[in-house]
C-alpha cells in the first residue's frame, strides 16, 4: 500500500468518526433542551447532574474534533454548575434555576449556530500527520535467517566465525570492504556487519566519519573488532557509527552477545494500549491515531470483562477516563491493582478535569500520569511511548534472567499458564519442552564457573535464534530451560528441538587451551495428547518425566511423552 493510499484510508476513517461526532452534538443539544424543559426548583439537583454528564464529556472531546469553541464553553459552564450547585440554599434556588437556563440556553444557541458540516482544522492537521504511512515497526522473525556481512581479511578467523554463526540461523557472507561499500550503496546495509579494523583496507581509510555513510544511511548494526583497545581506535569506531566494539581475540559467545544487542535495537515490539472511555467517538479516533503510530490498541467495551481482557490482551499501558456514568477512573484503577499480575501496569488518566488539586488527588490512587482533554497529539504519543519504554525496562529487570536474557522461573511458568489457556480457547495445540544440559557439574568442576556460564548463555542464544519469535523460552533454574511452542503439535516440536540438540552438540567451547563439546537432553509433550482440562503444571510435570527418560536412556536425546501415565 502506498503512502497516499494509507493517508486516504486513514482520513476516510477519521471523517466517518467526525460525522458520527457531529450527529452526537446535535443529539446532545436536544438532550440539553429537554433538560431545560424539565428544570424546576424541585428537579434542579438531578438536572445539574444530567447537565454535568453531557457538558463534561463534550468539554473533553469537542476540541479534539475541531470544535474548540464548543469545548471551551462547555467546560466553562460545567465549572459554573459545579460551583453554584455546592453553594445553593433553599432561598436562592429560583436564582439558580434562572442562571442555569440563561447559561445552557446560550450554549444551545452556540451549538445551533455551529456549522456542523464545515471542514475544521482537525481534518487538515490530521492530513498533515497522516501524509506519511503509519510508523512501521521492524520486527524480524527469528525463524528467518538474519543477514550478516563479515569483513575479515584473516581467512582462518573468517571461516571460524562463519562456521559458528550459521548454527544460530545467521546468514553469513564474507565480503571485502570495497565490495561491501559498493553493494551497500546500491541496496543498503544488511541487518548486521562485523568488520575487522586491523585489516589493510580499513587502515587505508582517511575519512572514517563518512566512509560507511552510503545511500543516506550508516550501517544499522556495525560491530568492529581490533587488537588495539585504546581511545583513538575506539573513537574511530564511534566516528564510523559502530554500535559495538570488541577486542581481539574474540570469544565467540561474546560475539553472539554483541550481535544480539545490535539486532535487538531493531526488534521493537509494537506498544500495546488499552482504552477505557465512555466517549465512543473519541475512543475510535484515539485508536486510529495510536494505530497510525504503529501501536496495537484495544477498546474495552464491557467494564465487567476488564480482568479477562487485560489477561488476554496484556496491554503495556491502560488509558482510562476519570469520569464515566457508572464507575470512575479511580474505581477502575483500584480494581485493576487488586490483581497481582497488574500491579506494575502503567495507568494513565485521560480527563477533562482541570483542577490541579483533583488531578493530584486522583494520582494518589494507583495511577502514573494525568493527561487533560483535549490533549495535543504529540503530547499523547510521547507520554504513552515514554511510559511504556520505562515499563519495559522495569519488566526486563524483574522478569528476565541476567545471564541468559530469558524469562525467569516464575515468569515462564506464568506464560505457560497463559498459553495453555489460550490453546484451549482456540482449540489449538501447544507443546512444552523441558531441557537440561548434560553433566553440567562436570563442566563447572573441570573448566570453572565462568565457562559454565558461557555454556548456559550459548544454549539460551541458540534457542532464541533457532526458534520462532512467537515461541517462549525461559531459564527454569540452573542449567534447565523451558520452551513453549504455541500452535505446535508434538511431532513438530520434537523435530525442531532435536535439530537444536544436534547443532548444540557440535558447538565447540574453549577454556584456556582446552576445546570441548556439550550436549543437552529434552522432554517434549503436547496439550492435544491430554484431556481438554489439562493445565500447564500437569504438562510441565509430564515434560519433566520425558526429560528424565532421556537422561536415563543415555542423555543427548529428546524424548516424547511417557505413555504409561
Coordinates of C-alpha atoms in Angstrom, one line a residue:
X1 CA 0.0 0.0 0.0
X2 CA 1.4 3.4 -1.0
X3 CA 1.8 6.3 1.4
X4 CA -1.0 8.0 -0.4
X5 CA -3.3 5.0 -0.1
X6 CA -2.6 4.8 3.6
X7 CA -3.3 8.5 4.1
X8 CA -6.6 8.4 2.3
X9 CA -7.8 5.3 4.1
X10 CA -6.9 6.8 7.5
X11 CA -8.6 10.1 6.6
X12 CA -11.7 8.4 5.4
X13 CA -11.9 6.5 8.7
X14 CA -11.4 9.7 10.7
X15 CA -14.0 11.6 8.7
X16 CA -16.5 8.8 9.4
X17 CA -15.9 9.2 13.1
X18 CA -16.2 13.0 12.8
X19 CA -19.6 12.6 11.1
X20 CA -20.7 10.4 14.0
X21 CA -19.5 13.1 16.4
X22 CA -21.3 15.8 14.6
X23 CA -24.5 13.8 14.9
X24 CA -23.8 13.3 18.6
X25 CA -23.5 17.1 19.0
X26 CA -27.0 17.5 17.5
X27 CA -28.3 14.8 19.8
X28 CA -26.7 16.4 22.9
X29 CA -28.2 19.8 22.0
X30 CA -31.6 18.2 22.0
X31 CA -30.9 16.5 25.4
X32 CA -29.8 19.8 26.9
X33 CA -33.0 21.5 25.6
X34 CA -35.1 18.6 27.1
X35 CA -33.4 19.0 30.5
X36 CA -34.1 22.7 30.5
X37 CA -37.8 22.0 29.8
X38 CA -38.0 19.9 32.9
X39 CA -35.9 22.3 35.1
X40 CA -37.7 23.5 38.3
X41 CA -36.6 24.3 41.8
X42 CA -37.7 20.7 42.7
X43 CA -35.7 19.0 40.0
X44 CA -32.6 21.3 40.0
X45 CA -30.2 18.8 41.7
X46 CA -31.0 16.0 39.2
X47 CA -30.9 18.4 36.3
X48 CA -27.5 19.7 37.3
X49 CA -26.2 16.1 37.5
X50 CA -27.6 15.3 34.0
X51 CA -26.2 18.6 32.5
X52 CA -22.8 17.8 34.1
X53 CA -22.5 14.4 32.4
X54 CA -23.2 15.9 28.9
X55 CA -21.0 19.1 29.4
X56 CA -18.1 17.2 30.9
X57 CA -18.0 14.7 28.1
X58 CA -18.3 17.5 25.5
X59 CA -15.5 19.6 27.1
X60 CA -13.1 16.6 26.8
X61 CA -13.8 15.7 23.2
X62 CA -15.2 18.7 21.2
X63 CA -11.7 20.3 20.8
X64 CA -10.3 17.0 19.5
X65 CA -12.8 17.0 16.7
X66 CA -12.2 20.6 15.8
X67 CA -15.0 22.3 17.8
X68 CA -12.7 24.4 20.1
X69 CA -15.4 27.0 21.0
X70 CA -17.8 24.3 22.0
X71 CA -15.2 22.6 24.1
X72 CA -14.2 25.8 25.8
X73 CA -17.7 27.0 26.5
X74 CA -19.0 23.6 27.8
X75 CA -16.1 23.5 30.2
X76 CA -16.8 27.0 31.4
X77 CA -20.5 26.3 32.0
X78 CA -19.7 22.9 33.7
X79 CA -17.4 24.7 36.1
X80 CA -20.1 27.2 36.9
X81 CA -22.6 24.5 37.6
X82 CA -20.3 22.6 39.9
X83 CA -19.6 25.8 41.9
X84 CA -23.1 27.0 42.2
X85 CA -24.5 23.6 43.0
X86 CA -22.3 23.4 46.1
X87 CA -23.3 26.8 47.2
X88 CA -27.1 26.6 46.7
X89 CA -29.6 27.1 49.5
X90 CA -33.4 26.8 49.6
X91 CA -33.7 30.6 49.4
X92 CA -31.7 31.0 46.2
X93 CA -33.0 28.0 44.1
X94 CA -35.0 30.3 41.9
X95 CA -31.9 32.4 41.1
X96 CA -30.0 29.1 40.5
X97 CA -32.7 27.8 38.1
X98 CA -32.7 31.1 36.1
X99 CA -28.9 31.1 35.9
X100 CA -28.8 27.6 34.6
X101 CA -31.5 28.4 32.0
X102 CA -29.6 31.5 30.8
X103 CA -26.2 29.7 30.5
X104 CA -27.5 26.5 28.9
X105 CA -29.8 28.3 26.5
X106 CA -26.9 30.5 25.4
X107 CA -24.8 27.3 24.9
X108 CA -27.6 25.6 22.9
X109 CA -27.6 28.7 20.6
X110 CA -23.9 28.3 20.1
X111 CA -24.4 24.6 19.1
X112 CA -27.2 25.6 16.7
X113 CA -25.0 28.3 15.1
X114 CA -22.1 26.0 14.7
X115 CA -21.9 24.9 11.1
X116 CA -21.8 21.2 11.6
X117 CA -20.8 20.4 8.0
X118 CA -18.0 22.9 7.9
X119 CA -14.5 21.5 7.5
X120 CA -12.5 22.2 10.6
X121 CA -8.8 22.3 11.3
X122 CA -8.8 18.9 12.8
X123 CA -9.1 17.1 9.5
X124 CA -6.4 19.3 8.0
X125 CA -4.0 18.7 10.9
X126 CA -4.7 15.0 10.7
X127 CA -4.0 15.1 7.0
X128 CA -0.6 16.6 7.7
X129 CA 0.1 14.0 10.3
X130 CA -1.2 11.2 8.0
X131 CA 0.8 12.2 4.9
X132 CA 3.3 9.6 5.9
X133 CA 2.5 6.0 6.1
X134 CA 1.8 4.7 9.7
X135 CA 5.0 4.0 11.6
X136 CA 6.4 0.7 10.6
X137 CA 7.7 -1.5 13.4
X138 CA 10.6 -3.5 12.3
X139 CA 10.2 -6.9 13.9
X140 CA 12.2 -9.5 12.1
X141 CA 11.1 -13.1 12.8
X142 CA 13.6 -15.4 14.5
X143 CA 12.6 -18.2 12.1
X144 CA 14.1 -16.3 9.2
X145 CA 17.8 -16.0 8.5
X146 CA 19.4 -12.8 9.6
X147 CA 21.9 -11.5 7.1
X148 CA 25.3 -10.7 8.4
X149 CA 28.3 -9.4 6.4
X150 CA 31.7 -10.4 7.7
X151 CA 34.5 -8.1 6.5
X152 CA 37.6 -10.1 7.7
X153 CA 40.9 -10.5 5.8
X154 CA 42.1 -13.3 8.1
X155 CA 40.6 -16.3 6.2
X156 CA 41.1 -18.7 9.2
X157 CA 39.2 -16.4 11.5
X158 CA 36.5 -15.7 8.9
X159 CA 36.0 -19.4 8.5
X160 CA 35.7 -20.0 12.2
X161 CA 33.2 -17.2 12.6
X162 CA 31.1 -18.3 9.6
X163 CA 31.0 -21.9 10.8
X164 CA 29.7 -20.9 14.2
X165 CA 27.3 -18.2 13.2
X166 CA 25.5 -20.4 10.8
X167 CA 24.4 -22.5 13.8
X168 CA 22.5 -19.5 15.2
X169 CA 20.4 -19.0 12.0
X170 CA 22.6 -16.1 10.8
X171 CA 23.1 -16.0 7.0
X172 CA 26.8 -15.2 6.8
X173 CA 28.6 -13.6 3.8
X174 CA 32.3 -12.9 3.9
X175 CA 33.0 -9.9 1.8
X176 CA 35.8 -7.4 1.1
X177 CA 35.4 -3.8 2.4
X178 CA 35.4 -2.2 -1.1
X179 CA 32.8 -4.6 -2.4
X180 CA 30.7 -4.1 0.8
X181 CA 30.7 -0.3 0.3
X182 CA 29.8 -0.7 -3.4
X183 CA 26.8 -3.1 -2.7
X184 CA 25.6 -1.1 0.3
X185 CA 25.4 1.9 -2.0
X186 CA 23.0 0.0 -4.2
X187 CA 20.8 -2.0 -1.8
X188 CA 21.7 -0.7 1.6
X189 CA 23.4 -2.3 4.5
X190 CA 22.4 -5.8 5.9
X191 CA 20.9 -6.5 9.3
X192 CA 24.4 -6.5 10.9
X193 CA 28.0 -6.0 9.7
X194 CA 31.2 -7.3 11.5
X195 CA 34.3 -5.5 10.5
X196 CA 37.9 -6.2 11.5
X197 CA 39.6 -2.8 11.9
X198 CA 43.1 -4.3 11.7
X199 CA 42.7 -5.2 8.0
X200 CA 44.7 -3.3 5.4
X201 CA 41.6 -1.9 3.6
X202 CA 40.3 -0.2 6.8
X203 CA 43.7 1.2 7.7
X204 CA 43.8 2.9 4.3
X205 CA 40.6 4.8 5.0
X206 CA 41.2 8.6 5.6
X207 CA 37.7 9.8 6.4
X208 CA 36.3 7.3 8.9
X209 CA 33.4 9.6 9.6
X210 CA 31.8 9.3 6.2
X211 CA 33.4 6.1 4.8
X212 CA 30.4 3.9 5.7
X213 CA 27.7 6.5 5.0
X214 CA 26.1 5.3 1.8
X215 CA 22.6 5.6 0.4
X216 CA 21.9 8.3 3.1
X217 CA 22.5 5.9 6.0
X218 CA 25.2 4.4 8.1
X219 CA 25.3 0.6 8.8
X220 CA 22.3 -0.2 11.0
X221 CA 24.2 -2.8 13.0
X222 CA 28.0 -2.3 12.8
X223 CA 30.3 -4.3 15.1
X224 CA 34.0 -3.5 14.9
X225 CA 36.9 -5.7 16.1
X226 CA 40.5 -4.8 16.8
X227 CA 43.5 -5.9 18.8
X228 CA 44.1 -2.3 19.7
X229 CA 41.8 -1.2 22.5
X230 CA 43.0 2.4 23.0
X231 CA 41.0 5.6 22.9
X232 CA 41.8 6.6 19.4
X233 CA 40.8 3.2 17.9
X234 CA 37.5 3.2 19.8
X235 CA 36.9 6.8 18.6
X236 CA 37.4 5.6 15.0
X237 CA 34.7 3.0 15.6
X238 CA 32.5 5.6 17.1
X239 CA 33.0 8.0 14.2
X240 CA 32.1 5.1 11.8
X241 CA 28.9 4.9 13.9
X242 CA 29.7 1.4 15.2
X243 CA 27.2 0.2 17.8
X244 CA 29.6 -2.2 19.3
X245 CA 33.4 -2.6 19.7
X246 CA 35.2 -5.9 20.6
X247 CA 38.9 -6.5 21.5
X248 CA 40.5 -9.5 19.7
X249 CA 40.9 -12.3 20.3
X250 CA 37.1 -12.5 20.3
X251 CA 35.3 -15.2 22.4
X252 CA 32.6 -16.5 20.2
X253 CA 29.8 -16.4 22.8
X254 CA 30.7 -12.8 23.4
X255 CA 30.4 -12.0 19.7
X256 CA 26.9 -13.6 19.7
X257 CA 26.0 -11.4 22.7
X258 CA 27.1 -8.2 20.8
X259 CA 25.2 -9.3 17.7
X260 CA 22.1 -9.7 19.8
X261 CA 22.5 -6.3 21.3
X262 CA 22.8 -4.8 17.9
X263 CA 19.9 -6.7 16.4
X264 CA 17.6 -6.1 19.4
X265 CA 17.7 -2.4 18.7
X266 CA 15.7 -3.1 15.5
X267 CA 13.2 -5.6 17.1
X268 CA 10.9 -3.1 18.8
X269 CA 7.6 -4.7 19.5
X270 CA 4.5 -2.5 18.9
X271 CA 3.3 -0.9 22.1
X272 CA 0.0 -2.3 23.4
X273 CA -2.5 0.1 24.8
X274 CA -6.0 -0.5 26.2
X275 CA -8.5 2.4 26.1
X276 CA -11.4 2.8 28.6
X277 CA -13.7 5.7 27.9
X278 CA -17.5 6.0 27.5
X279 CA -17.0 8.5 24.7
X280 CA -17.1 6.1 21.7
X281 CA -16.2 8.6 19.0
X282 CA -13.2 9.9 21.0
X283 CA -12.1 6.3 21.6
X284 CA -12.4 5.4 18.0
X285 CA -10.3 8.5 17.0
X286 CA -7.7 7.8 19.6
X287 CA -7.5 4.2 18.4
X288 CA -6.9 5.3 14.8
X289 CA -4.2 7.9 15.8
X290 CA -2.3 5.4 18.0
X291 CA -2.5 2.7 15.4
X292 CA -1.2 5.1 12.8
X293 CA 1.9 5.4 15.1
X294 CA 2.4 1.6 15.0
X295 CA 0.7 0.8 18.3
X296 CA -1.7 -2.1 19.0
X297 CA -4.9 -0.7 20.6
X298 CA -7.8 -2.5 22.3
X299 CA -11.0 -0.6 23.3
X300 CA -12.7 -2.2 26.3
X301 CA -16.4 -2.3 25.6
X302 CA -17.6 -4.0 28.8
X303 CA -16.0 -2.9 32.0
X304 CA -17.1 -6.1 33.7
X305 CA -14.8 -8.1 31.5
X306 CA -11.8 -5.9 32.3
X307 CA -9.7 -8.5 34.1
X308 CA -10.1 -11.3 31.5
X309 CA -9.4 -8.8 28.6
X310 CA -6.3 -7.5 30.4
X311 CA -5.0 -11.0 30.8
X312 CA -5.8 -11.8 27.1
X313 CA -4.5 -8.6 25.5
X314 CA -1.7 -7.9 28.0
X315 CA -1.5 -4.1 27.5
X316 CA 1.6 -2.2 28.4
X317 CA -0.4 0.8 29.3
X318 CA -4.0 1.4 30.4
X319 CA -5.5 4.8 29.3
X320 CA -8.8 5.5 31.0
X321 CA -11.2 8.3 31.5
X322 CA -11.6 9.7 35.0
X323 CA -15.4 10.2 34.9
X324 CA -17.8 7.7 33.5
X325 CA -21.5 7.0 34.2
X326 CA -21.2 4.0 36.5
X327 CA -17.6 3.8 37.5
X328 CA -14.8 6.4 38.0
X329 CA -11.3 6.0 36.7
X330 CA -10.2 5.7 40.4
X331 CA -12.7 2.8 40.9
X332 CA -11.2 1.0 37.9
X333 CA -7.6 1.7 38.8
X334 CA -8.1 0.3 42.3
X335 CA -9.9 -2.8 40.9
X336 CA -7.1 -3.5 38.5
X337 CA -4.4 -3.1 41.2
X338 CA -6.2 -5.7 43.3
X339 CA -4.8 -8.3 40.9
X340 CA -1.1 -9.1 41.5
X341 CA -0.3 -9.5 37.8
X342 CA -1.3 -5.9 37.1
X343 CA 0.4 -4.2 40.0
X344 CA 3.1 -2.7 37.7
X345 CA 0.8 -1.9 34.7
X346 CA 1.1 1.8 33.9
X347 CA -2.2 3.5 34.3
X348 CA -2.8 7.0 32.8
X349 CA -5.9 9.0 33.5
X350 CA -7.4 10.9 30.5
X351 CA -9.9 13.5 31.7
X352 CA -11.3 17.0 31.1
X353 CA -10.7 17.7 34.8
X354 CA -8.5 20.8 35.0
X355 CA -8.5 21.3 38.8
X356 CA -4.8 20.7 39.8
X357 CA -5.8 19.6 43.3
X358 CA -8.2 17.0 42.0
X359 CA -5.6 15.7 39.5
X360 CA -3.1 15.3 42.3
X361 CA -5.6 13.5 44.4
X362 CA -6.5 11.1 41.6
X363 CA -2.8 10.2 41.1
X364 CA -2.7 9.0 44.7
X365 CA -5.0 6.2 43.7
X366 CA -2.6 3.9 41.9
X367 CA -2.1 5.9 38.7
X368 CA 1.1 7.0 36.9
X369 CA 0.0 10.1 35.0
X370 CA -2.9 12.5 34.4
X371 CA -3.5 13.9 30.9
X372 CA -6.0 16.7 30.3
X373 CA -8.5 16.6 27.4
X374 CA -8.4 17.8 24.8
X375 CA -4.7 16.6 24.6
X376 CA -2.2 17.6 22.0
X377 CA -1.5 14.7 19.6
X378 CA 2.3 14.7 20.1
X379 CA 2.0 15.0 23.8
X380 CA -0.2 11.9 23.9
X381 CA 2.1 9.9 21.8
X382 CA 5.2 11.0 23.7
X383 CA 3.6 10.3 27.1
X384 CA 2.5 6.8 26.0
X385 CA 5.8 5.8 24.5
X386 CA 7.9 7.1 27.4
X387 CA 5.7 5.3 29.9
X388 CA 5.8 2.0 28.0
X389 CA 9.6 2.3 27.5
X390 CA 10.2 2.7 31.2
X391 CA 7.8 -0.1 32.0
X392 CA 9.6 -2.4 29.5
X393 CA 13.0 -1.6 31.2
X394 CA 11.5 -2.4 34.6
X395 CA 9.8 -5.6 33.3
X396 CA 13.2 -6.6 31.8
X397 CA 14.8 -6.2 35.2
X398 CA 12.0 -8.1 37.0
X399 CA 11.2 -10.9 34.7
X400 CA 14.4 -11.6 32.7
X401 CA 17.4 -13.7 33.9
X402 CA 20.6 -11.6 34.0
X403 CA 22.9 -14.3 32.4
X404 CA 20.7 -15.5 29.6
X405 CA 18.2 -12.7 29.0
X406 CA 15.4 -15.4 29.1
X407 CA 12.3 -15.3 31.3
X408 CA 12.9 -16.3 34.9
X409 CA 11.3 -19.3 36.6
X410 CA 8.1 -17.5 37.8
X411 CA 7.7 -15.6 34.5
X412 CA 8.0 -18.7 32.3
X413 CA 5.5 -20.6 34.4
X414 CA 3.0 -17.7 34.1
X415 CA 3.5 -17.7 30.3
X416 CA 2.9 -21.4 30.3
X417 CA -0.4 -21.0 32.0
X418 CA -1.5 -18.2 29.6
X419 CA -0.5 -20.2 26.5
X420 CA -2.2 -23.4 27.7
X421 CA -5.4 -21.5 28.4
X422 CA -5.2 -19.7 25.0
X423 CA -4.7 -23.1 23.3
X424 CA -7.8 -24.5 25.0
X425 CA -9.9 -21.4 23.9
X426 CA -8.7 -21.7 20.3
X427 CA -8.7 -25.5 20.2
X428 CA -5.1 -25.4 19.0
X429 CA -2.1 -27.5 20.2
X430 CA 0.7 -26.1 22.4
X431 CA 3.8 -28.0 23.2
X432 CA 6.0 -27.7 26.3
X433 CA 9.6 -28.8 26.3
X434 CA 12.0 -29.2 29.3
X435 CA 15.8 -29.1 28.5
X436 CA 18.7 -29.8 30.8
X437 CA 22.5 -29.6 30.0
X438 CA 24.1 -33.0 30.4
X439 CA 26.9 -33.4 33.0
X440 CA 26.9 -29.7 33.7
X441 CA 28.5 -30.1 37.1
X442 CA 31.5 -31.7 35.4
X443 CA 31.8 -28.7 33.1
X444 CA 31.9 -26.3 36.2
X445 CA 34.3 -28.6 38.1
X446 CA 36.7 -29.0 35.1
X447 CA 36.6 -25.6 33.4
X448 CA 35.3 -23.3 36.0
X449 CA 32.0 -21.5 36.6
X450 CA 32.7 -18.7 34.1
X451 CA 33.0 -21.3 31.4
X452 CA 29.8 -22.9 32.7
X453 CA 28.0 -19.6 32.4
X454 CA 29.2 -19.4 28.8
X455 CA 27.7 -22.8 28.1
X456 CA 24.4 -21.8 29.6
X457 CA 24.3 -18.5 27.7
X458 CA 25.1 -20.3 24.5
X459 CA 22.1 -22.7 24.9
X460 CA 19.9 -19.6 25.5
X461 CA 21.2 -17.8 22.5
X462 CA 20.9 -20.9 20.3
X463 CA 17.3 -21.4 21.3
X464 CA 16.5 -17.7 20.6
X465 CA 17.9 -17.9 17.1
X466 CA 16.6 -21.3 16.2
X467 CA 13.0 -20.9 17.4
X468 CA 10.3 -18.7 16.1
X469 CA 9.7 -15.2 17.5
X470 CA 6.3 -16.5 18.8
X471 CA 7.9 -19.3 20.9
X472 CA 8.6 -18.5 24.5
X473 CA 11.8 -19.5 26.3
X474 CA 12.7 -19.4 30.0
X475 CA 15.5 -20.4 32.3
X476 CA 13.7 -22.8 34.6
X477 CA 16.6 -23.0 37.0
X478 CA 20.4 -23.6 36.9
X479 CA 21.1 -25.4 33.7
X480 CA 17.5 -26.3 33.0
X481 CA 15.3 -24.5 30.4
X482 CA 11.6 -24.5 29.5
X483 CA 10.3 -23.9 25.9
X484 CA 6.7 -23.2 25.0
X485 CA 5.7 -23.6 21.4
X486 CA 2.2 -22.3 20.6
X487 CA 0.2 -23.8 17.7
X488 CA 2.7 -26.7 17.5
X489 CA 1.9 -30.4 17.7
X490 CA 4.2 -32.8 19.4
X491 CA 5.8 -34.2 16.3
X492 CA 6.8 -30.7 15.0
X493 CA 8.0 -29.7 18.5
X494 CA 10.1 -32.8 18.8
X495 CA 11.7 -32.2 15.3
X496 CA 12.8 -28.6 15.9
X497 CA 14.1 -29.3 19.4
X498 CA 16.0 -32.4 18.3
X499 CA 17.6 -30.3 15.4
X500 CA 18.7 -27.7 18.0
X501 CA 20.1 -30.6 20.2
X502 CA 22.3 -31.8 17.3
X503 CA 23.5 -28.3 16.5
X504 CA 24.4 -27.7 20.1
X505 CA 26.3 -31.0 20.4
X506 CA 28.6 -29.8 17.5
X507 CA 29.4 -26.4 19.0
X508 CA 32.9 -26.1 20.3
X509 CA 33.8 -24.3 23.6
X510 CA 37.2 -23.1 24.6
X511 CA 38.6 -22.9 28.1
X512 CA 42.3 -21.9 28.2
X513 CA 43.8 -24.3 25.7
X514 CA 41.0 -26.9 26.0
X515 CA 38.4 -27.4 23.4
X516 CA 35.3 -29.4 24.4
X517 CA 31.7 -30.1 23.5
X518 CA 28.5 -30.2 25.5
X519 CA 25.1 -31.8 25.0
X520 CA 21.6 -31.4 26.4
X521 CA 18.6 -33.7 27.0
X522 CA 15.0 -32.9 26.5
X523 CA 11.5 -34.0 27.2
X524 CA 8.5 -32.9 25.0
X525 CA 4.7 -33.1 25.5
X526 CA 1.7 -31.5 23.7
X527 CA -1.6 -30.4 25.1
X528 CA -3.6 -32.2 22.4
X529 CA -2.4 -35.6 23.8
X530 CA -4.2 -34.9 27.1
X531 CA -7.8 -34.2 28.1
X532 CA -9.2 -30.8 27.4
X533 CA -8.9 -29.7 31.1
X534 CA -5.2 -30.3 31.4
X535 CA -3.3 -27.4 32.9
X536 CA 0.2 -26.0 32.5
X537 CA 1.5 -27.6 35.7
X538 CA 0.4 -31.0 34.6
X539 CA 2.0 -30.6 31.2
X540 CA 5.2 -29.3 32.8
X541 CA 5.3 -32.4 35.0
X542 CA 4.9 -34.7 32.1
X543 CA 7.6 -32.9 30.1
X544 CA 9.9 -33.3 33.1
X545 CA 9.2 -37.1 33.1
X546 CA 10.1 -37.3 29.4
X547 CA 13.3 -35.3 30.2
X548 CA 14.3 -37.8 32.8
X549 CA 13.5 -40.6 30.4
X550 CA 16.2 -39.1 28.1
X551 CA 18.6 -38.8 31.0
X552 CA 18.1 -42.5 31.9
X553 CA 18.5 -43.6 28.3
X554 CA 22.0 -42.2 27.9
X555 CA 21.5 -38.4 27.6
X556 CA 21.9 -36.2 24.4
X557 CA 18.4 -37.0 23.2
X558 CA 14.9 -35.7 23.2
X559 CA 12.0 -38.0 24.4
X560 CA 8.3 -37.6 23.9
X561 CA 5.5 -38.1 26.5
X562 CA 5.8 -41.1 28.8
X563 CA 2.8 -43.1 27.5
X564 CA 2.1 -45.1 30.6
X565 CA 0.8 -42.2 32.7

